[in-house]
Amino acid sequence: MSKTFTPPQTEDARRELEALGLSKDQLPGAIPRHIAIIMDGNGRWAKAKGYDRSKGHAAGAEALIPIIKLCCNLGVEALTLYTFSTENWTRPNSEVGFLMELCPEYLRRERQLLIDNNMRFRHVGKREGLPQTVLDEIDTTLEVTKDHTGMTMSLALNYGSRAEIIDAVQSIAQRVTDGDIKPQDIDETTISDALYTGGLPDPDLLIRTAGEMRLSNYLLWQISYAELWVTDAYWPDFSCDHLREALRNFAGRNRRFGAVEPR
Ligand code: FPP
């Protein structure tokens, strides 16, 4: 990231770290730099309560606010939220329409939360295909948070990992054609930087709610070494306590990155 990340030094932040109950020698290295979340189960949550699916999405948007605040207070550097996939366009028009109204309304309403907490906003995904109302709110939010140095909160919106990789390969091929780089110069950094997430650290922890054990075309390059945490809780029920449980578990993981345990 271009600006140096500065974790919050507030009393709230200190309390949140304490509430995790990790030992001093575990902290602060035990906190993931980047958390990615697949917020699944809005529809099932709504169905179980006899509501329309849209009510599940609205409840999901509300559930997100305390999670953003907690991640920010814990000193997480990047939080990336799967909000609408390139495949979600195949859902009924009414549901797609609801989500395309909810997103700009959410950005308008929560912009102050980002400003008050020194957060940066980022859109991860394709702009083409998104309604102008959504693009306008994305652009305003990008602009007003661009100088912030705290957590980067990304909405993966009109996002698909394969589409992202195709876009990256095309942009790198163009650079080769332009004589900017040679094919043999292409390395992991070239590819990482060409992705929509370019400049962000790779996710250390991928959380999926609502129990399914799949990746759903989400950040496939970036999660190569991410630790996975799946909970049965539907996204609208996912609370700060669920997140703390995932983080305590993450802190106990032995990440070897393909190497062996030192003797
Ligand atoms: C998956 O649940 C969720 C989505 C496709 C949308 C995610 C959106 C939100 C959490 C709310 C919007 C957030 C913002 C920031 C505006 P699903 O509908 O696939 O649930 P199901 O698998 O139970 O049917």
CSV table of C-alpha atoms and ligand atoms in Angstrom, one decimal:
chain,number,residue,atom,x,y,z
A,1,MET,CA,0.0,0.0,0.0
A,2,SER,CA,1.3,3.4,-0.8
A,3,LYS,CA,0.7,4.9,2.7
A,4,THR,CA,2.2,3.5,5.8
A,5,PHE,CA,-0.4,1.7,7.8
A,6,THR,CA,-1.0,3.2,11.3
A,7,PRO,CA,-3.0,1.0,13.8
A,8,PRO,CA,-5.3,2.9,16.1
A,9,GLN,CA,-3.9,3.9,19.5
A,10,THR,CA,-7.2,4.5,21.2
A,11,GLU,CA,-8.5,3.2,24.6
A,12,ASP,CA,-11.1,1.2,22.6
A,13,ALA,CA,-8.4,-0.4,20.6
A,14,ARG,CA,-6.5,-1.4,23.8
A,15,ARG,CA,-9.6,-2.8,25.3
A,16,GLU,CA,-10.5,-4.8,22.2
A,17,LEU,CA,-7.0,-6.4,22.2
A,18,GLU,CA,-7.3,-7.2,25.8
A,19,ALA,CA,-10.8,-8.8,25.3
A,20,LEU,CA,-9.2,-11.3,22.9
A,21,GLY,CA,-7.4,-12.7,25.9
A,22,LEU,CA,-4.2,-13.5,24.0
A,23,SER,CA,-0.9,-13.6,25.9
A,24,LYS,CA,1.5,-10.7,25.6
A,25,ASP,CA,4.0,-12.8,23.7
A,26,GLN,CA,1.3,-13.7,21.1
A,27,LEU,CA,0.4,-10.1,20.5
A,28,PRO,CA,0.5,-8.2,18.2
A,29,GLY,CA,1.8,-10.8,15.6
A,30,ALA,CA,-1.3,-13.0,16.2
A,31,ILE,CA,-3.6,-10.5,14.6
A,32,PRO,CA,-4.0,-11.2,10.8
A,33,ARG,CA,-2.8,-8.3,8.7
A,34,HIS,CA,-5.6,-9.0,6.2
A,35,ILE,CA,-8.9,-10.7,6.8
A,36,ALA,CA,-11.2,-11.7,3.9
A,37,ILE,CA,-14.8,-12.7,4.5
A,38,ILE,CA,-17.4,-14.6,2.5
A,39,MET,CA,-20.6,-13.3,4.0
A,40,ASP,CA,-22.9,-16.2,3.2
A,41,GLY,CA,-26.3,-17.2,4.5
A,42,ASN,CA,-28.4,-14.0,4.2
A,43,GLY,CA,-31.0,-15.9,2.2
A,44,ARG,CA,-31.2,-18.8,4.6
A,45,TRP,CA,-31.3,-16.5,7.6
A,46,ALA,CA,-34.3,-14.7,6.0
A,47,LYS,CA,-36.0,-18.0,5.1
A,48,ALA,CA,-35.7,-19.4,8.6
A,49,LYS,CA,-37.5,-16.3,9.9
A,50,GLY,CA,-40.2,-16.3,7.2
A,51,TYR,CA,-38.8,-13.1,5.6
A,52,ASP,CA,-38.1,-12.1,2.1
A,53,ARG,CA,-34.4,-12.6,1.0
A,54,SER,CA,-33.9,-8.9,0.8
A,55,LYS,CA,-34.5,-8.6,4.5
A,56,GLY,CA,-31.6,-11.0,5.0
A,57,HIS,CA,-29.3,-8.8,2.9
A,58,ALA,CA,-30.4,-5.7,4.8
A,59,ALA,CA,-29.7,-7.5,8.1
A,60,GLY,CA,-26.3,-8.6,6.7
A,61,ALA,CA,-25.4,-5.0,6.0
A,62,GLU,CA,-26.2,-4.1,9.6
A,63,ALA,CA,-24.2,-7.1,10.9
A,64,LEU,CA,-21.1,-5.8,9.1
A,65,ILE,CA,-20.8,-2.5,11.1
A,66,PRO,CA,-19.5,-3.9,14.4
A,67,ILE,CA,-17.2,-6.3,12.5
A,68,ILE,CA,-15.6,-3.4,10.6
A,69,LYS,CA,-15.2,-1.5,13.9
A,70,LEU,CA,-13.6,-4.5,15.7
A,71,CYS,CA,-11.2,-5.3,12.9
A,72,CYS,CA,-10.2,-1.6,12.8
A,73,ASN,CA,-9.6,-1.4,16.5
A,74,LEU,CA,-7.6,-4.6,16.6
A,75,GLY,CA,-5.1,-3.2,14.1
A,76,VAL,CA,-6.1,-5.3,11.1
A,77,GLU,CA,-4.6,-3.7,8.1
A,78,ALA,CA,-7.1,-4.8,5.4
A,79,LEU,CA,-10.6,-6.3,5.5
A,80,THR,CA,-12.1,-7.5,2.2
A,81,LEU,CA,-15.8,-8.4,2.1
A,82,TYR,CA,-17.4,-10.5,-0.6
A,83,THR,CA,-20.5,-8.4,-1.3
A,84,PHE,CA,-21.5,-9.3,-4.9
A,85,SER,CA,-19.9,-11.7,-7.2
A,86,THR,CA,-19.8,-11.7,-11.0
A,87,GLU,CA,-22.0,-14.8,-10.8
A,88,ASN,CA,-24.6,-13.1,-8.6
A,89,TRP,CA,-26.1,-11.3,-11.6
A,90,THR,CA,-27.9,-14.5,-12.4
A,91,ARG,CA,-30.1,-14.1,-9.3
A,92,PRO,CA,-33.7,-12.8,-9.8
A,93,ASN,CA,-33.9,-9.2,-11.0
A,94,SER,CA,-35.6,-8.1,-7.8
A,95,GLU,CA,-32.8,-9.4,-5.6
A,96,VAL,CA,-30.1,-7.9,-7.8
A,97,GLY,CA,-32.0,-4.6,-7.9
A,98,PHE,CA,-32.2,-4.6,-4.1
A,99,LEU,CA,-28.5,-5.2,-3.6
A,100,MET,CA,-27.6,-2.5,-6.2
A,101,GLU,CA,-29.7,-0.1,-4.1
A,102,LEU,CA,-28.4,-1.3,-0.8
A,103,CYS,CA,-24.7,-0.9,-1.7
A,104,PRO,CA,-24.8,2.8,-2.6
A,105,GLU,CA,-27.1,3.5,0.4
A,106,TYR,CA,-24.7,1.7,2.6
A,107,LEU,CA,-21.7,3.6,1.4
A,108,ARG,CA,-23.5,6.9,1.8
A,109,ARG,CA,-24.7,6.0,5.3
A,110,GLU,CA,-21.4,4.5,6.6
A,111,ARG,CA,-19.0,6.9,5.0
A,112,GLN,CA,-18.7,8.8,8.2
A,113,LEU,CA,-17.7,5.6,10.0
A,114,LEU,CA,-14.7,5.2,7.6
A,115,ILE,CA,-13.8,8.9,8.0
A,116,ASP,CA,-14.0,8.8,11.8
A,117,ASN,CA,-11.8,5.8,12.0
A,118,ASN,CA,-9.1,6.8,9.5
A,119,MET,CA,-10.1,3.9,7.2
A,120,ARG,CA,-9.4,3.8,3.5
A,121,PHE,CA,-12.0,2.4,1.2
A,122,ARG,CA,-11.3,0.3,-1.9
A,123,HIS,CA,-13.4,-1.3,-4.5
A,124,VAL,CA,-12.3,-4.7,-5.6
A,125,GLY,CA,-13.9,-5.9,-8.7
A,126,LYS,CA,-15.0,-4.8,-12.2
A,127,ARG,CA,-16.5,-1.4,-12.7
A,128,GLU,CA,-18.1,-2.3,-16.0
A,129,GLY,CA,-21.6,-3.6,-15.4
A,130,LEU,CA,-22.2,-1.7,-12.1
A,131,PRO,CA,-24.9,0.9,-12.1
A,132,GLN,CA,-23.8,4.6,-12.2
A,133,THR,CA,-25.4,5.1,-8.8
A,134,VAL,CA,-23.1,2.5,-7.3
A,135,LEU,CA,-20.0,3.9,-9.1
A,136,ASP,CA,-20.7,7.4,-7.9
A,137,GLU,CA,-20.8,6.3,-4.3
A,138,ILE,CA,-17.7,4.2,-4.7
A,139,ASP,CA,-15.9,7.2,-6.2
A,140,THR,CA,-17.0,9.6,-3.5
A,141,THR,CA,-16.0,7.1,-0.8
A,142,LEU,CA,-12.6,6.5,-2.5
A,143,GLU,CA,-12.0,10.3,-2.7
A,144,VAL,CA,-12.8,11.2,0.9
A,145,THR,CA,-10.8,8.3,2.4
A,146,LYS,CA,-7.8,8.4,0.0
A,147,ASP,CA,-5.4,10.1,2.5
A,148,HIS,CA,-6.3,7.9,5.4
A,149,THR,CA,-3.7,5.6,6.9
A,150,GLY,CA,-5.7,3.1,8.9
A,151,MET,CA,-7.4,-0.1,7.9
A,152,THR,CA,-8.3,-0.6,4.2
A,153,MET,CA,-11.9,-1.7,4.0
A,154,SER,CA,-12.6,-3.2,0.5
A,155,LEU,CA,-15.9,-4.2,-0.9
A,156,ALA,CA,-15.6,-7.0,-3.4
A,157,LEU,CA,-18.4,-5.9,-5.7
A,158,ASN,CA,-19.0,-7.4,-9.1
A,159,TYR,CA,-16.0,-9.5,-8.2
A,160,GLY,CA,-14.8,-12.9,-9.5
A,161,SER,CA,-11.3,-14.2,-9.1
A,162,ARG,CA,-11.1,-15.7,-12.6
A,163,ALA,CA,-12.2,-12.4,-14.2
A,164,GLU,CA,-9.6,-10.7,-12.0
A,165,ILE,CA,-6.9,-13.0,-13.2
A,166,ILE,CA,-7.9,-12.5,-16.9
A,167,ASP,CA,-7.8,-8.7,-16.4
A,168,ALA,CA,-4.4,-9.0,-14.8
A,169,VAL,CA,-3.0,-11.3,-17.5
A,170,GLN,CA,-4.3,-8.9,-20.2
A,171,SER,CA,-2.7,-5.8,-18.5
A,172,ILE,CA,0.6,-7.6,-18.1
A,173,ALA,CA,0.5,-8.8,-21.8
A,174,GLN,CA,-0.1,-5.2,-22.8
A,175,ARG,CA,3.0,-4.1,-20.8
A,176,VAL,CA,5.0,-6.8,-22.6
A,177,THR,CA,3.7,-5.6,-26.0
A,178,ASP,CA,4.6,-2.0,-25.1
A,179,GLY,CA,8.1,-3.1,-24.3
A,180,ASP,CA,7.7,-2.1,-20.6
A,181,ILE,CA,8.7,-5.5,-19.3
A,182,LYS,CA,10.1,-8.7,-20.7
A,183,PRO,CA,8.2,-12.1,-20.3
A,184,GLN,CA,11.0,-13.5,-18.2
A,185,ASP,CA,10.7,-10.5,-15.8
A,186,ILE,CA,7.2,-11.6,-14.8
A,187,ASP,CA,7.2,-12.8,-11.2
A,188,GLU,CA,4.8,-13.2,-8.3
A,189,THR,CA,4.9,-9.5,-7.5
A,190,THR,CA,4.1,-8.5,-11.2
A,191,ILE,CA,1.0,-10.7,-10.9
A,192,SER,CA,0.0,-9.6,-7.4
A,193,ASP,CA,0.3,-5.9,-8.3
A,194,ALA,CA,-1.8,-6.4,-11.5
A,195,LEU,CA,-4.8,-7.8,-9.5
A,196,TYR,CA,-7.6,-5.6,-8.2
A,197,THR,CA,-6.0,-6.0,-4.7
A,198,GLY,CA,-2.6,-4.8,-5.9
A,199,GLY,CA,-0.7,-3.3,-3.0
A,200,LEU,CA,-2.7,-5.0,-0.3
A,201,PRO,CA,-1.0,-7.8,1.8
A,202,ASP,CA,-2.4,-11.3,1.0
A,203,PRO,CA,-5.2,-12.4,3.3
A,204,ASP,CA,-3.9,-14.3,6.4
A,205,LEU,CA,-7.4,-15.5,7.4
A,206,LEU,CA,-10.4,-16.3,5.2
A,207,ILE,CA,-13.7,-16.5,7.1
A,208,ARG,CA,-16.8,-18.1,5.5
A,209,THR,CA,-20.2,-18.1,7.3
A,210,ALA,CA,-23.1,-20.4,6.8
A,211,GLY,CA,-21.2,-23.6,6.7
A,212,GLU,CA,-20.3,-24.3,3.1
A,213,MET,CA,-16.8,-25.6,2.5
A,214,ARG,CA,-16.0,-23.8,-0.8
A,215,LEU,CA,-14.1,-20.8,-2.1
A,216,SER,CA,-16.7,-19.5,-4.6
A,217,ASN,CA,-14.2,-17.8,-7.0
A,218,TYR,CA,-12.9,-15.5,-4.2
A,219,LEU,CA,-9.4,-14.2,-4.1
A,220,LEU,CA,-8.0,-17.5,-5.5
A,221,TRP,CA,-4.4,-16.2,-6.1
A,222,GLN,CA,-4.3,-14.1,-2.9
A,223,ILE,CA,-5.5,-16.8,-0.4
A,224,SER,CA,-2.7,-19.3,-1.3
A,225,TYR,CA,-1.5,-19.4,2.3
A,226,ALA,CA,-4.5,-18.1,4.1
A,227,GLU,CA,-5.8,-19.9,7.1
A,228,LEU,CA,-9.5,-20.9,6.7
A,229,TRP,CA,-12.3,-20.6,9.3
A,230,VAL,CA,-15.8,-21.7,8.5
A,231,THR,CA,-18.6,-21.2,10.9
A,232,ASP,CA,-22.2,-22.5,10.6
A,233,ALA,CA,-23.6,-19.1,11.7
A,234,TYR,CA,-25.5,-17.3,9.0
A,235,TRP,CA,-23.9,-13.9,8.1
A,236,PRO,CA,-26.6,-11.7,9.8
A,237,ASP,CA,-26.0,-13.6,13.0
A,238,PHE,CA,-22.2,-13.3,12.8
A,239,SER,CA,-21.1,-11.3,15.8
A,240,CYS,CA,-18.0,-9.8,17.3
A,241,ASP,CA,-17.8,-12.9,19.6
A,242,HIS,CA,-17.7,-15.2,16.4
A,243,LEU,CA,-14.9,-13.0,15.1
A,244,ARG,CA,-13.0,-13.2,18.4
A,245,GLU,CA,-13.4,-17.0,18.4
A,246,ALA,CA,-11.9,-17.1,14.8
A,247,LEU,CA,-9.0,-14.9,15.8
A,248,ARG,CA,-8.2,-16.9,19.0
A,249,ASN,CA,-8.1,-20.0,16.8
A,250,PHE,CA,-6.0,-18.2,14.2
A,251,ALA,CA,-3.5,-17.1,16.9
A,252,GLY,CA,-3.0,-20.8,17.8
A,253,ARG,CA,-2.3,-21.9,14.2
A,254,ASN,CA,1.1,-23.0,13.2
A,255,ARG,CA,1.7,-21.4,9.8
A,256,ARG,CA,4.5,-23.1,8.0
A,257,PHE,CA,4.1,-21.7,4.4
A,258,GLY,CA,5.1,-25.0,2.9
A,259,ALA,CA,8.3,-25.4,5.1
A,260,VAL,CA,8.8,-27.9,7.9
A,261,GLU,CA,8.8,-27.3,11.6
A,262,PRO,CA,12.2,-26.3,12.9
A,263,ARG,CA,13.6,-29.1,15.2
B,1,FPP,C1,-24.7,-14.4,0.3
B,1,FPP,O1,-25.8,-14.8,1.0
B,1,FPP,C2,-24.6,-12.9,0.4
B,1,FPP,C3,-24.6,-12.1,-0.7
B,1,FPP,C4,-24.6,-12.6,-2.1
B,1,FPP,C5,-24.6,-10.7,-0.6
B,1,FPP,C6,-23.7,-10.2,0.5
B,1,FPP,C7,-24.3,-8.9,1.0
B,1,FPP,C8,-24.4,-8.5,2.2
B,1,FPP,C9,-23.8,-9.1,3.4
B,1,FPP,C10,-25.1,-7.3,2.5
B,1,FPP,C11,-24.7,-6.1,1.8
B,1,FPP,C12,-23.5,-5.5,2.3
B,1,FPP,C13,-23.2,-4.3,1.9
B,1,FPP,C14,-21.8,-3.8,2.3
B,1,FPP,C15,-24.0,-3.4,1.2
B,1,FPP,P1,-26.9,-15.6,0.1
B,1,FPP,O2,-27.9,-14.7,-0.4
B,1,FPP,O3,-26.2,-16.4,-0.9
B,1,FPP,O4,-27.4,-16.6,1.2
B,1,FPP,P2,-28.0,-18.1,1.0
B,1,FPP,O5,-26.8,-18.9,0.5
B,1,FPP,O6,-28.4,-18.4,2.4
B,1,FPP,O7,-29.1,-18.0,0.0
